[in-house]
Coordinates of C-alpha atoms and ligand atoms in Angstrom, one line a residue:
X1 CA 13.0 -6.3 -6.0
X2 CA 16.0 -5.8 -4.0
X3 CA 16.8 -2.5 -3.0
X4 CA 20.2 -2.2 -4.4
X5 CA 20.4 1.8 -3.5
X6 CA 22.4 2.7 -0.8
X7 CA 21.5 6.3 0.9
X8 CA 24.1 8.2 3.0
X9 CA 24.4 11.5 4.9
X10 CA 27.4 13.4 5.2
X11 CA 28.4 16.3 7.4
X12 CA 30.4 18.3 4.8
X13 CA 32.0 21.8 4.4
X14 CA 31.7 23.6 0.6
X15 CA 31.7 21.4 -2.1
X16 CA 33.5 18.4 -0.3
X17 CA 31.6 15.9 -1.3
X18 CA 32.8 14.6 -4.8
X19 CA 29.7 13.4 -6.8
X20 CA 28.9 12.5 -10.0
X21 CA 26.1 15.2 -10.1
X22 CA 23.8 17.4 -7.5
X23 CA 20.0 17.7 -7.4
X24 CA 19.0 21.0 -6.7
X25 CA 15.3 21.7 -6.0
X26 CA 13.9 25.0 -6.6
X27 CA 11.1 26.1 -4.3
X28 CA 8.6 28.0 -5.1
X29 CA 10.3 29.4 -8.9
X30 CA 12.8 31.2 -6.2
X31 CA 15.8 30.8 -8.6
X32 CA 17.7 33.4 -5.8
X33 CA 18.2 29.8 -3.9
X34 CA 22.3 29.6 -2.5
X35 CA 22.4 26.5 -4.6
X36 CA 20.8 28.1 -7.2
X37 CA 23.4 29.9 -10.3
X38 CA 20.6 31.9 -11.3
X39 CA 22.4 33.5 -14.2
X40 CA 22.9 30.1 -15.7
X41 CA 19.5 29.5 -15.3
X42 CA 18.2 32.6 -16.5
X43 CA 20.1 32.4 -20.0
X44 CA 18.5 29.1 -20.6
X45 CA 15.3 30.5 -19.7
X46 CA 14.1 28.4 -17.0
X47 CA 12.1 29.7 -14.4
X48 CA 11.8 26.8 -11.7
X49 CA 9.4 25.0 -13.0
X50 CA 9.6 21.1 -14.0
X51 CA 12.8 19.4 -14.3
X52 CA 16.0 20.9 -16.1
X53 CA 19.3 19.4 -16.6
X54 CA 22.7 21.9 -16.8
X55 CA 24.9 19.7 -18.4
X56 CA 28.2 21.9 -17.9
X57 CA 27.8 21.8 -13.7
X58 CA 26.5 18.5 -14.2
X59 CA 23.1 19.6 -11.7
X60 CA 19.5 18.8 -11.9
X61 CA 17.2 21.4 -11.0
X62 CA 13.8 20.6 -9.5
X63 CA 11.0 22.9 -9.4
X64 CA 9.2 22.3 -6.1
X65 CA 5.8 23.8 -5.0
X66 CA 6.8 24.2 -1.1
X67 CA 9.0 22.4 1.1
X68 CA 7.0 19.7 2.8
X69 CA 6.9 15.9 2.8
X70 CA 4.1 15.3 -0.1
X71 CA 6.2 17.7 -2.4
X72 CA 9.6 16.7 -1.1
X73 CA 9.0 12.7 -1.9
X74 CA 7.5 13.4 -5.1
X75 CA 10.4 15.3 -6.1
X76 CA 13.1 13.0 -4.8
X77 CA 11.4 10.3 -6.7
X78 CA 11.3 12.4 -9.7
X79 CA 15.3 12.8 -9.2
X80 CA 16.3 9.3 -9.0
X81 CA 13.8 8.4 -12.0
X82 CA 16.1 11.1 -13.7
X83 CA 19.6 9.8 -13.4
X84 CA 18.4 6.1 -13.0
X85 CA 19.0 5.5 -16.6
X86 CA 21.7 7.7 -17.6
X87 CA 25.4 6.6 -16.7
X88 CA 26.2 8.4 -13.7
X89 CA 26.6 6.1 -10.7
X90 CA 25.4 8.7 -7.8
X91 CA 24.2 12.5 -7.2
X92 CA 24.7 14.6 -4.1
X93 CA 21.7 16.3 -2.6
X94 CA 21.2 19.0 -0.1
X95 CA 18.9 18.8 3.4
X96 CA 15.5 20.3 2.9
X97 CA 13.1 21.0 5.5
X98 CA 12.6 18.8 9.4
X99 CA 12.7 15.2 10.0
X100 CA 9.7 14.6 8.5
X101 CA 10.9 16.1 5.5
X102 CA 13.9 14.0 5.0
X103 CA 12.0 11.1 5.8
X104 CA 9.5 11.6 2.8
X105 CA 12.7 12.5 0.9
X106 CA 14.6 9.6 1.3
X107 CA 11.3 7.5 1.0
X108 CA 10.8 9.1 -2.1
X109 CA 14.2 8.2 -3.7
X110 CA 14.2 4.8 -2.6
X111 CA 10.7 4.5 -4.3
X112 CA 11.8 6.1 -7.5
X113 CA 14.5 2.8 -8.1
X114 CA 11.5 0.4 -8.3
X115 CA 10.7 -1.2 -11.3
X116 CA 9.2 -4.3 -12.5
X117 CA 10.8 -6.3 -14.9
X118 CA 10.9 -9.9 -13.9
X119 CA 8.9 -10.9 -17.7
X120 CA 11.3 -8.9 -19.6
X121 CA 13.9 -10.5 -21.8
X122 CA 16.1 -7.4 -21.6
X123 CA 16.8 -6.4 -18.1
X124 CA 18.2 -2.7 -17.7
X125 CA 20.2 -2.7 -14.9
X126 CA 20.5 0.8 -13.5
X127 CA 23.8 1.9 -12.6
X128 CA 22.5 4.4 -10.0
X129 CA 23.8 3.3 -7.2
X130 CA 24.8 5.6 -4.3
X131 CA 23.0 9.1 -2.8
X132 CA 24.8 11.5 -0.4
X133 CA 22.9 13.7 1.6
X134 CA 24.8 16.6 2.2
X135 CA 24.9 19.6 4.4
X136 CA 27.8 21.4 3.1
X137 CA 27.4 24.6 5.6
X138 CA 24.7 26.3 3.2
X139 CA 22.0 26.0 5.4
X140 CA 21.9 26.2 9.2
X141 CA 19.1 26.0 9.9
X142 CA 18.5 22.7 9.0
X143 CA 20.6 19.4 10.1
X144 CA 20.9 15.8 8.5
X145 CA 19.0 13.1 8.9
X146 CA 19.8 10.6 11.5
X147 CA 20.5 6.8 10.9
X148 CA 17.2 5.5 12.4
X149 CA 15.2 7.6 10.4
X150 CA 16.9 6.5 6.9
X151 CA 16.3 3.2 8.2
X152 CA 12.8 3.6 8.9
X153 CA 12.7 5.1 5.3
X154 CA 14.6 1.8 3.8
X155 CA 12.3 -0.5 5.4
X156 CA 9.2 1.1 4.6
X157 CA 10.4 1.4 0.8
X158 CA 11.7 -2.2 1.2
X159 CA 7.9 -3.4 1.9
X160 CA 6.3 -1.5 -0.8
X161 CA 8.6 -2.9 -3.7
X162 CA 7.9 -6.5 -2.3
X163 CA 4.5 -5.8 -2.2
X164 CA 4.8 -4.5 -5.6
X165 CA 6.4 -7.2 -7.0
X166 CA 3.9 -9.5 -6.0
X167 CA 1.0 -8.1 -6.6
X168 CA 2.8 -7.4 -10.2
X169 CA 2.9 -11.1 -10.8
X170 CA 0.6 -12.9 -13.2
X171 CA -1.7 -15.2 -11.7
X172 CA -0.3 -18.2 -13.1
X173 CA 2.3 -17.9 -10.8
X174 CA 1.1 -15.8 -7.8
X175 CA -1.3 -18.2 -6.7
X176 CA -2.7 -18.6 -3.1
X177 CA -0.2 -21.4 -2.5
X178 CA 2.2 -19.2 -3.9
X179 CA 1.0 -16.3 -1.4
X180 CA 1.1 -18.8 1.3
X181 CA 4.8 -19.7 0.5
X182 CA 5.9 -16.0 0.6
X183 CA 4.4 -15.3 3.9
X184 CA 6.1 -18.5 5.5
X185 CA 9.2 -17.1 4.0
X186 CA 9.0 -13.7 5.7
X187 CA 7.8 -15.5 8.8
X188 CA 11.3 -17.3 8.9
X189 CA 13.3 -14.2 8.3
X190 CA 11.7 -11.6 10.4
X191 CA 11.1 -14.3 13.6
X192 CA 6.9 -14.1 12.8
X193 CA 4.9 -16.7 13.4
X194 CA 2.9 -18.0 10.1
X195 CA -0.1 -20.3 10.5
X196 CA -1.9 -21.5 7.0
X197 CA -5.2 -23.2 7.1
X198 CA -5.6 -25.3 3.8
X199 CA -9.0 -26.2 2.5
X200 CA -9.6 -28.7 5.1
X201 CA -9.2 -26.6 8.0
X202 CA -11.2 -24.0 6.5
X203 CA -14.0 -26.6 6.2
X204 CA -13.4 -27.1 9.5
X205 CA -13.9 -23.5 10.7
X206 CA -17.1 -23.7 8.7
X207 CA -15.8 -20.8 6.5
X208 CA -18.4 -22.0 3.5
X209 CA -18.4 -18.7 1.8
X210 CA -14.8 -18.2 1.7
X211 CA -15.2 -22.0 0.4
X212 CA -17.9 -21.6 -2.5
X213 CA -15.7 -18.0 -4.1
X214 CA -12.7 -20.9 -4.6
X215 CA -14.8 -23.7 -5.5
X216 CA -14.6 -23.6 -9.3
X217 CA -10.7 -22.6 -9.0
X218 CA -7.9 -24.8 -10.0
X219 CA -6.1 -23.8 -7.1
X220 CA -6.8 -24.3 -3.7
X221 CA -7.6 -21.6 -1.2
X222 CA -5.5 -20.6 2.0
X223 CA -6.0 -18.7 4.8
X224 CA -2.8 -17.3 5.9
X225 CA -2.3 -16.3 9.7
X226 CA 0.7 -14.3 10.5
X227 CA 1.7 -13.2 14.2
X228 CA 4.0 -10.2 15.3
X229 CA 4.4 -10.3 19.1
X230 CA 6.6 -8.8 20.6
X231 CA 7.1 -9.1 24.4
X232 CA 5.0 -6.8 26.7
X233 CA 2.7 -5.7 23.8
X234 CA -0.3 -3.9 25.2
X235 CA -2.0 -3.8 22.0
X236 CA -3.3 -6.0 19.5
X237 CA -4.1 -4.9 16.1
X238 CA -5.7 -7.6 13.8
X239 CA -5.6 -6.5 10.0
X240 CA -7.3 -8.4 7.3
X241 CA -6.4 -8.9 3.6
X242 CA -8.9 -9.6 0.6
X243 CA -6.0 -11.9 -1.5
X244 CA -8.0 -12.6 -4.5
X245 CA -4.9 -14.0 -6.5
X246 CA -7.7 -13.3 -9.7
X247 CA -11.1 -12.3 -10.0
X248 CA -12.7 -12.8 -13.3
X249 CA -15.9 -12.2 -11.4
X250 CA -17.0 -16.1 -11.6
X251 CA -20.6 -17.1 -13.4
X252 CA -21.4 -13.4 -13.0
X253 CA -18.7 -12.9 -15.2
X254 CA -16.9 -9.7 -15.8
X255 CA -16.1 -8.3 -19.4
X256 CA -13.1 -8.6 -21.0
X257 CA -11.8 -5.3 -20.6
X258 CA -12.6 -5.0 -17.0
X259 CA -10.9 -8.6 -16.4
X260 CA -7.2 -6.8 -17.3
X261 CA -5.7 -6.2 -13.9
X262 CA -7.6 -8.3 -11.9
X263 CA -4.6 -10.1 -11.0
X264 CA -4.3 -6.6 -8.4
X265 CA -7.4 -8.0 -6.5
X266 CA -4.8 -10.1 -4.1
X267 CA -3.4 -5.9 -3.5
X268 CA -5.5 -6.1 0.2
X269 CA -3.8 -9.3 1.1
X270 CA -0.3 -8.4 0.0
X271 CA -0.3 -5.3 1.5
X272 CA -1.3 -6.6 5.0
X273 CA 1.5 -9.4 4.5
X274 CA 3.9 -6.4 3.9
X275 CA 3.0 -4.8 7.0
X276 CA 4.1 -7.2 8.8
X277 CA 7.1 -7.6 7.4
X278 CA 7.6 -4.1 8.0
X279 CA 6.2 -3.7 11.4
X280 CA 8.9 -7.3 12.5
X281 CA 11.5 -5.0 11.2
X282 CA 11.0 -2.0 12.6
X283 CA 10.7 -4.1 15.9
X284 CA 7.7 -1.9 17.4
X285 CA 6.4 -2.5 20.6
X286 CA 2.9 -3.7 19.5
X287 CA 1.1 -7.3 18.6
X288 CA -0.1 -7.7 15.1
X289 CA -1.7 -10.1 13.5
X290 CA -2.6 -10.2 9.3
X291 CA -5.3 -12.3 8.1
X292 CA -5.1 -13.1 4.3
X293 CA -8.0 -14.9 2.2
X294 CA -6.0 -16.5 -0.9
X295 CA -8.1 -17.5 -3.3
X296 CA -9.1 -17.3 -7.6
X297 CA -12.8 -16.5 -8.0
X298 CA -13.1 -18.4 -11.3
X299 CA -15.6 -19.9 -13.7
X300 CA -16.3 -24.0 -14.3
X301 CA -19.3 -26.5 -13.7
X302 CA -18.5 -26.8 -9.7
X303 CA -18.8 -22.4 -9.6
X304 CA -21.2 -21.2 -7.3
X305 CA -23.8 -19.2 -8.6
X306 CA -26.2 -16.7 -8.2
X307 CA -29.2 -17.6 -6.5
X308 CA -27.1 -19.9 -4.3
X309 CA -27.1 -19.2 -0.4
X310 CA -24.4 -19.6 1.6
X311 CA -23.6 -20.0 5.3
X312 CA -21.0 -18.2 6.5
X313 CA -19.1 -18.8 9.7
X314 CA -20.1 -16.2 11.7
X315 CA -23.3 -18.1 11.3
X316 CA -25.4 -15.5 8.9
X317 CA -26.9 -17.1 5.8
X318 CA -25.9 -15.2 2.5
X319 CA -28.0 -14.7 -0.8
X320 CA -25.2 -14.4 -3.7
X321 CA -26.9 -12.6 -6.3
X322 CA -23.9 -11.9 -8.1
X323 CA -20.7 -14.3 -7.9
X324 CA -18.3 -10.8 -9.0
X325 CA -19.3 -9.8 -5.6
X326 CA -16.8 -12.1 -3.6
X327 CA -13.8 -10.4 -2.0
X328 CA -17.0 -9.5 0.7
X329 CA -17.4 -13.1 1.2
X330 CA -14.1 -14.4 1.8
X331 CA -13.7 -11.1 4.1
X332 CA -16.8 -12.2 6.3
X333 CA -15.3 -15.3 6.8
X334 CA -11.8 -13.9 7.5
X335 CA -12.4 -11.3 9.5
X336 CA -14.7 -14.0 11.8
X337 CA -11.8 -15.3 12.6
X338 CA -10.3 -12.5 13.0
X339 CA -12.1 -11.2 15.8
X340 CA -11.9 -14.9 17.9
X341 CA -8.0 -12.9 18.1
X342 CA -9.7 -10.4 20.3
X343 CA -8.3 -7.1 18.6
X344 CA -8.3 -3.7 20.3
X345 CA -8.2 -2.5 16.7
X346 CA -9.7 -4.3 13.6
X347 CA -8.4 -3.1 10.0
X348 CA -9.3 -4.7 6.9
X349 CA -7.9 -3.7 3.4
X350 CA -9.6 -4.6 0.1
X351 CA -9.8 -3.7 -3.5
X352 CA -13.4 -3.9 -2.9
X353 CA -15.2 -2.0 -5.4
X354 CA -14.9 -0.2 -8.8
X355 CA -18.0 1.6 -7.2
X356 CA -15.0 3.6 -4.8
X357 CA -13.1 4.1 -7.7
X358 CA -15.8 6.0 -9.5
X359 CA -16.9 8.1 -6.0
X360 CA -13.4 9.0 -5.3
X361 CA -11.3 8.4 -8.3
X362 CA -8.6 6.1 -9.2
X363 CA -6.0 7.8 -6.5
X364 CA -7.7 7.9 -3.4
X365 CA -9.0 5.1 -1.1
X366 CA -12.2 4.7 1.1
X367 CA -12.2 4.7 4.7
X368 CA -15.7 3.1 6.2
X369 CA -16.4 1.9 9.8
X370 CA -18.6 3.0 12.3
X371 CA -16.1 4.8 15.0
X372 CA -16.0 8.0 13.8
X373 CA -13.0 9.1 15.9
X374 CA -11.0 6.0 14.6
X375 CA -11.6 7.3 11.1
X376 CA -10.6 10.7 11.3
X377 CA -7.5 9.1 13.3
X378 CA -6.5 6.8 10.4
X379 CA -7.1 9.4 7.9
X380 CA -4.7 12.0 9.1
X381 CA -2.2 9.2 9.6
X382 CA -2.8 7.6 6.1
X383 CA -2.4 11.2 5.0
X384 CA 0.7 12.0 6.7
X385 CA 1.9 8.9 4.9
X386 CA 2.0 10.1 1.8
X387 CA -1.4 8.3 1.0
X388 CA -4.8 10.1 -0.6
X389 CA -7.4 8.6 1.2
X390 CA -11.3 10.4 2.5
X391 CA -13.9 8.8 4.9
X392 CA -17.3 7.7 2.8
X393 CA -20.0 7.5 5.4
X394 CA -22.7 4.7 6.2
X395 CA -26.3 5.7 6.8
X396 CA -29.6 3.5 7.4
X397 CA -31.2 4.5 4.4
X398 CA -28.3 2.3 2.5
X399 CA -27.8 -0.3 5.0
X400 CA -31.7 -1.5 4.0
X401 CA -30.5 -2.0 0.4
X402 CA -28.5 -5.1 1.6
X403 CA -31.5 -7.0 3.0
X404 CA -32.4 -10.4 1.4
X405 CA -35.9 -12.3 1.2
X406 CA -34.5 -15.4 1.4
X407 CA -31.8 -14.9 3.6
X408 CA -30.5 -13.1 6.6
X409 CA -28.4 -10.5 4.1
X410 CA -27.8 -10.2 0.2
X411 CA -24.5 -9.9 -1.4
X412 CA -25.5 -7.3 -3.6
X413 CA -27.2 -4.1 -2.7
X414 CA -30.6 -3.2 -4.3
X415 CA -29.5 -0.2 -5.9
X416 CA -25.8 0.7 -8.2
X417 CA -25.5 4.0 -6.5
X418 CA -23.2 3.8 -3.0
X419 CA -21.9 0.6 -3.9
X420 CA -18.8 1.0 -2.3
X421 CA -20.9 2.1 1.2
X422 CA -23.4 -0.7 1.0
X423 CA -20.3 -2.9 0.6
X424 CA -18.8 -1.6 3.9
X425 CA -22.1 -2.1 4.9
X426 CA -22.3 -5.4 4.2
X427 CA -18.7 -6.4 6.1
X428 CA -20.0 -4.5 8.8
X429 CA -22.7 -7.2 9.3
X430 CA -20.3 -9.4 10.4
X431 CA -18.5 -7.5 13.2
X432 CA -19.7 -8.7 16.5
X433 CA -21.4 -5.7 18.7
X434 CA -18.3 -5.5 21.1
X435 CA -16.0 -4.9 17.8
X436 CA -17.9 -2.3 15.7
X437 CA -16.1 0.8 17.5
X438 CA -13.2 -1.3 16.7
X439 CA -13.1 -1.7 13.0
X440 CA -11.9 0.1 10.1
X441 CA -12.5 -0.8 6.0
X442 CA -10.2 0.6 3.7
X443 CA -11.9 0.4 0.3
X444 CA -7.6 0.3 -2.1
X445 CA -9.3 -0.7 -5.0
X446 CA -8.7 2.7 -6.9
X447 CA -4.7 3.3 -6.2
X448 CA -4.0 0.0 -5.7
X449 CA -3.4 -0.5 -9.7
X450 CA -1.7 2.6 -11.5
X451 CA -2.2 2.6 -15.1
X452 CA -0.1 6.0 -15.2
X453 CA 2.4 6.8 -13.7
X454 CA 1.6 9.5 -10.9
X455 CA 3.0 10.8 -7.6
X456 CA 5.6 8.1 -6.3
X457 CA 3.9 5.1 -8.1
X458 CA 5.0 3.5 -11.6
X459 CA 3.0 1.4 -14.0
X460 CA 1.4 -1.8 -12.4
X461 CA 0.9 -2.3 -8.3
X462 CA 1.3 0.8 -5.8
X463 CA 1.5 -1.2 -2.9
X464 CA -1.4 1.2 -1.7
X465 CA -2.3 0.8 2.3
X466 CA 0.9 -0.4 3.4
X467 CA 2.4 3.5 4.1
X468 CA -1.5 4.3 5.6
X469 CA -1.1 1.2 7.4
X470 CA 2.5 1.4 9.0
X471 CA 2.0 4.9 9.8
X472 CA -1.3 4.1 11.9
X473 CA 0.5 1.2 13.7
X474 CA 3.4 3.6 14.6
X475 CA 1.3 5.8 15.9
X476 CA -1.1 3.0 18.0
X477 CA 1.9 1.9 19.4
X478 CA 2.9 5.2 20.4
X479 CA -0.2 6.5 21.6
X480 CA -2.2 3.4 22.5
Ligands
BES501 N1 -12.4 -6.8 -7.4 C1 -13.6 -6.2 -7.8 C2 -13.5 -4.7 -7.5 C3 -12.6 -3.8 -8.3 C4 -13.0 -3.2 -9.4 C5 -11.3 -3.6 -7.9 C6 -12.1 -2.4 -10.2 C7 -10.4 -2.9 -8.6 C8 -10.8 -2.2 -9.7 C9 -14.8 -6.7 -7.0 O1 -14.6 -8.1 -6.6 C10 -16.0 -6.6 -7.8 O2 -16.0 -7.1 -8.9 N2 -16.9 -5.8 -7.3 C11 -18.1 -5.6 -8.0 C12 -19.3 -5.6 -7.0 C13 -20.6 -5.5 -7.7 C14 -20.9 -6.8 -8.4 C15 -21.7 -5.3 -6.6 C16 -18.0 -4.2 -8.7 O3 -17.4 -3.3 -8.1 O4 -18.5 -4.1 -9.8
ZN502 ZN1 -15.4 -9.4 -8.1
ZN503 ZN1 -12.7 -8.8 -6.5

């Protein structure tokens, strides 16, 4: 989706700015707010708390916990979902809180315009189409947002609705080719270079279990290389993407009700392809590379099964004891390749395992690797983001689990409970010795799909790493 809002600050004195309507937040049920007319208020008996609409002034009061980023980009996504659908064609909003503030603020109202109606006969266009920031002398203390910081904002939101949009698509249409397509597209815009290894260069890599989860698929897989780097980069960061376009979990088939959604198991993929658009836009001074595995795990005479074994390019032989378990064998492959790049930092992102889902619930995602230091790291990032994420640690007791008798590993653990650990686990046998401080798994596979509506995310995909990821970029680039 295009971002068709446009977000402006304006340095103005009392009431100068002529808008259609204001958005007020109320922090903390403090009704004695200057923007606040707390008699008004009073006589219709609100007392700060959820959203409430003063027709006569034409202002929409907020309640707000406390000022800070997580409550402040809720809030202004709360306010553009408000007046999105009613006639009014902007609002006029105050400054709230430091840089960091605004930033979530304006990230917040950017997100709240999203939407996803590209299979609807009836498109509502919103009329919403202009926000003014406004400082009109009320409060000193704080000052407006400057112009590289609403553009960071814009570009971030910018990345997250594509995302969105194409995780959102059906499978019939977002295939790998069609992943493949998209990446080459933002390769052209944003200067990137795009490499895409088709099935027989894949074969020639001797990726065979990235191979045997596309074999009974319709559609052929791809492997899609892109490559961010700038001039005088010090760093490389190497992300990797599990782009399951669908999973219907193969021969080990999944139930029907579990098999809704599964078009969001390409979310890893797209999210790493966003990052890069994002990270070419916001021109930082850093190389990046994303890895994507495209492929359908499907069902058909030429599926590979369970009991098959399957050697994988980094040269470890794989028992599949169950074909649902796949986005691990496309990622051993990919992130194989991944490491022949060399990467000072190593970052995959996956909609691994309902196991994660069920350990942390459906709004929080799983950090795993084996570098302490670089978890905590990427966890205060991904939380500064705006993300909900927590660490879920390995231990030796469950890294036996994934040991095979006919093979050098299974790719199923022996026991249900820790699933998503002894799936970390498992990628983690597949990163070289001079890498493992290096790497990072980020189990999306809960947030990655919203099936209601919470924080900044609507219906359908969330776009769920790509904040966690940017921000940790950002801040490797910064601070090496
Ligand atoms: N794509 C699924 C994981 C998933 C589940 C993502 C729910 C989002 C929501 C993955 O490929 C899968 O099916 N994993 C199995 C692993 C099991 C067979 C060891 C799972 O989680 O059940
Ligand atoms: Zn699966
Ligand atoms: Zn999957």
């Amino acid at each position: 989706m295009k971002n068709i809002l446009s977000i402006v600050a304006k340095q103005t004195k009392n009431n100068q700015t002529n808008a259609q309507a204001s958005v007020v937040f109320v922090v903390d049920k403090n009704l004695k707010h200057h923007f606040v007319n707390e008699k008004q208020l009073k006589e219709f008996d609100y007392k700060g708390e959820g959203v409430f609409f003063v027709q006569e002034t034409k202002t929409l009061y907020i309640g707000i916990e406390r000022i800070d980023s997580d409550c402040l980009r809720e809030a202004g996504c709360a306010a553009v979902r408000y007046f999105k659908n009613l006639h009014y064609e902007n609002f006029k909003i105050g400054v709230y809180g430091d840089d960091k503030c605004m930033y979530a603020l304006i990230l917040g109202m950017y997100l709240g315009v999203y939407q996803f109606d590209k299979y609807k006969s009836n498109k509502k266009e919103g009329v919403l189409k202009q926000i003014f920031i406004v400082n009109e002398g009320y409060d000193k203390k704080f000052k407006l947002p400057e112009e590289d910081l609403m553009i960071r904002a814009q570009i971030v939101a910018q990345a997250m609705s594509d995302v969105r949009d194409v995780v959102n698509m059906i499978p019939y249409e977002a295939t790998p080719e069609f992943l493949a397509k998209w990446s080459k597209q933002i390769a052209k815009t944003h200067k990137l270079e795009c490499n895409i290894l088709g099935k027989k260069e894949l074969k020639k890599e001797k990726m065979n279990a990235f191979l045997a989860v596309n074999r009974a698929s319709v559609n052929d897989p791809y492997l899609i290389h892109l490559s961010y780097k700038p001039k005088k980069a010090k760093t490389k960061i190497v992300l990797v993407g599990k782009g399951l376009t669908y999973d219907c979990g193969g021969l080990s088939l999944k139930p029907s009700d579990f098999m809704v959604t599964m078009k969001a198991d390409k979310s890893g993929g797209c999210a790493v392809i966003g990052i890069l658009q994002a990270v070419a836009s916001l021109k930082l001074p850093i190389e990046v590379h994303g890895i994507v595995g495209a492929t359908e795990n499907m069902i058909g005479g030429d599926a590979y099964k369970p009991d098959d074994v399957l050697f994988s390019r980094e040269g470890k032989s794989i028992e599949v004891r169950n074909t649902d378990a796949e986005g691990r064998l496309v990622l051993a492959d990919c992130l194989s390749y991944a490491q022949d790049l060399k990467p000072d930092y190593l970052v995959d992102f996956a909609t691994l395992t309902g196991a994660c889902v069920v350990g942390l619930g459906e709004y929080t995602s799983g950090i795993m690797g084996y570098n302490k230091d670089l978890k905590d790291r990427f966890e205060t990032l991904a939380l500064q983001s705006g993300e909900l994420v927590a660490q879920l640690p390995f231990n030796k007791h469950l890294e036996k689990l994934v040991e095979s008798k006919i093979a050098d590993i299974c790719n199923v653990a022996g026991s249900r409970y820790g699933g998503a650990i002894t799936a970390g686990i498992f990628l983690g046998a597949f990163i070289r010795k001079e890498f493992r401080e290096k790497w990072l798994h980020i189990d999306i596979a809960g947030p990655a799909f919203v099936e209601k509506d919470w924080d900044v995310n609507t219906y359908g995909a969330s776009a769920a790493g790509v904040r966690a990821g940017i921000e940790f970029i950002n801040d490797i680039a910064l601070r090496g």
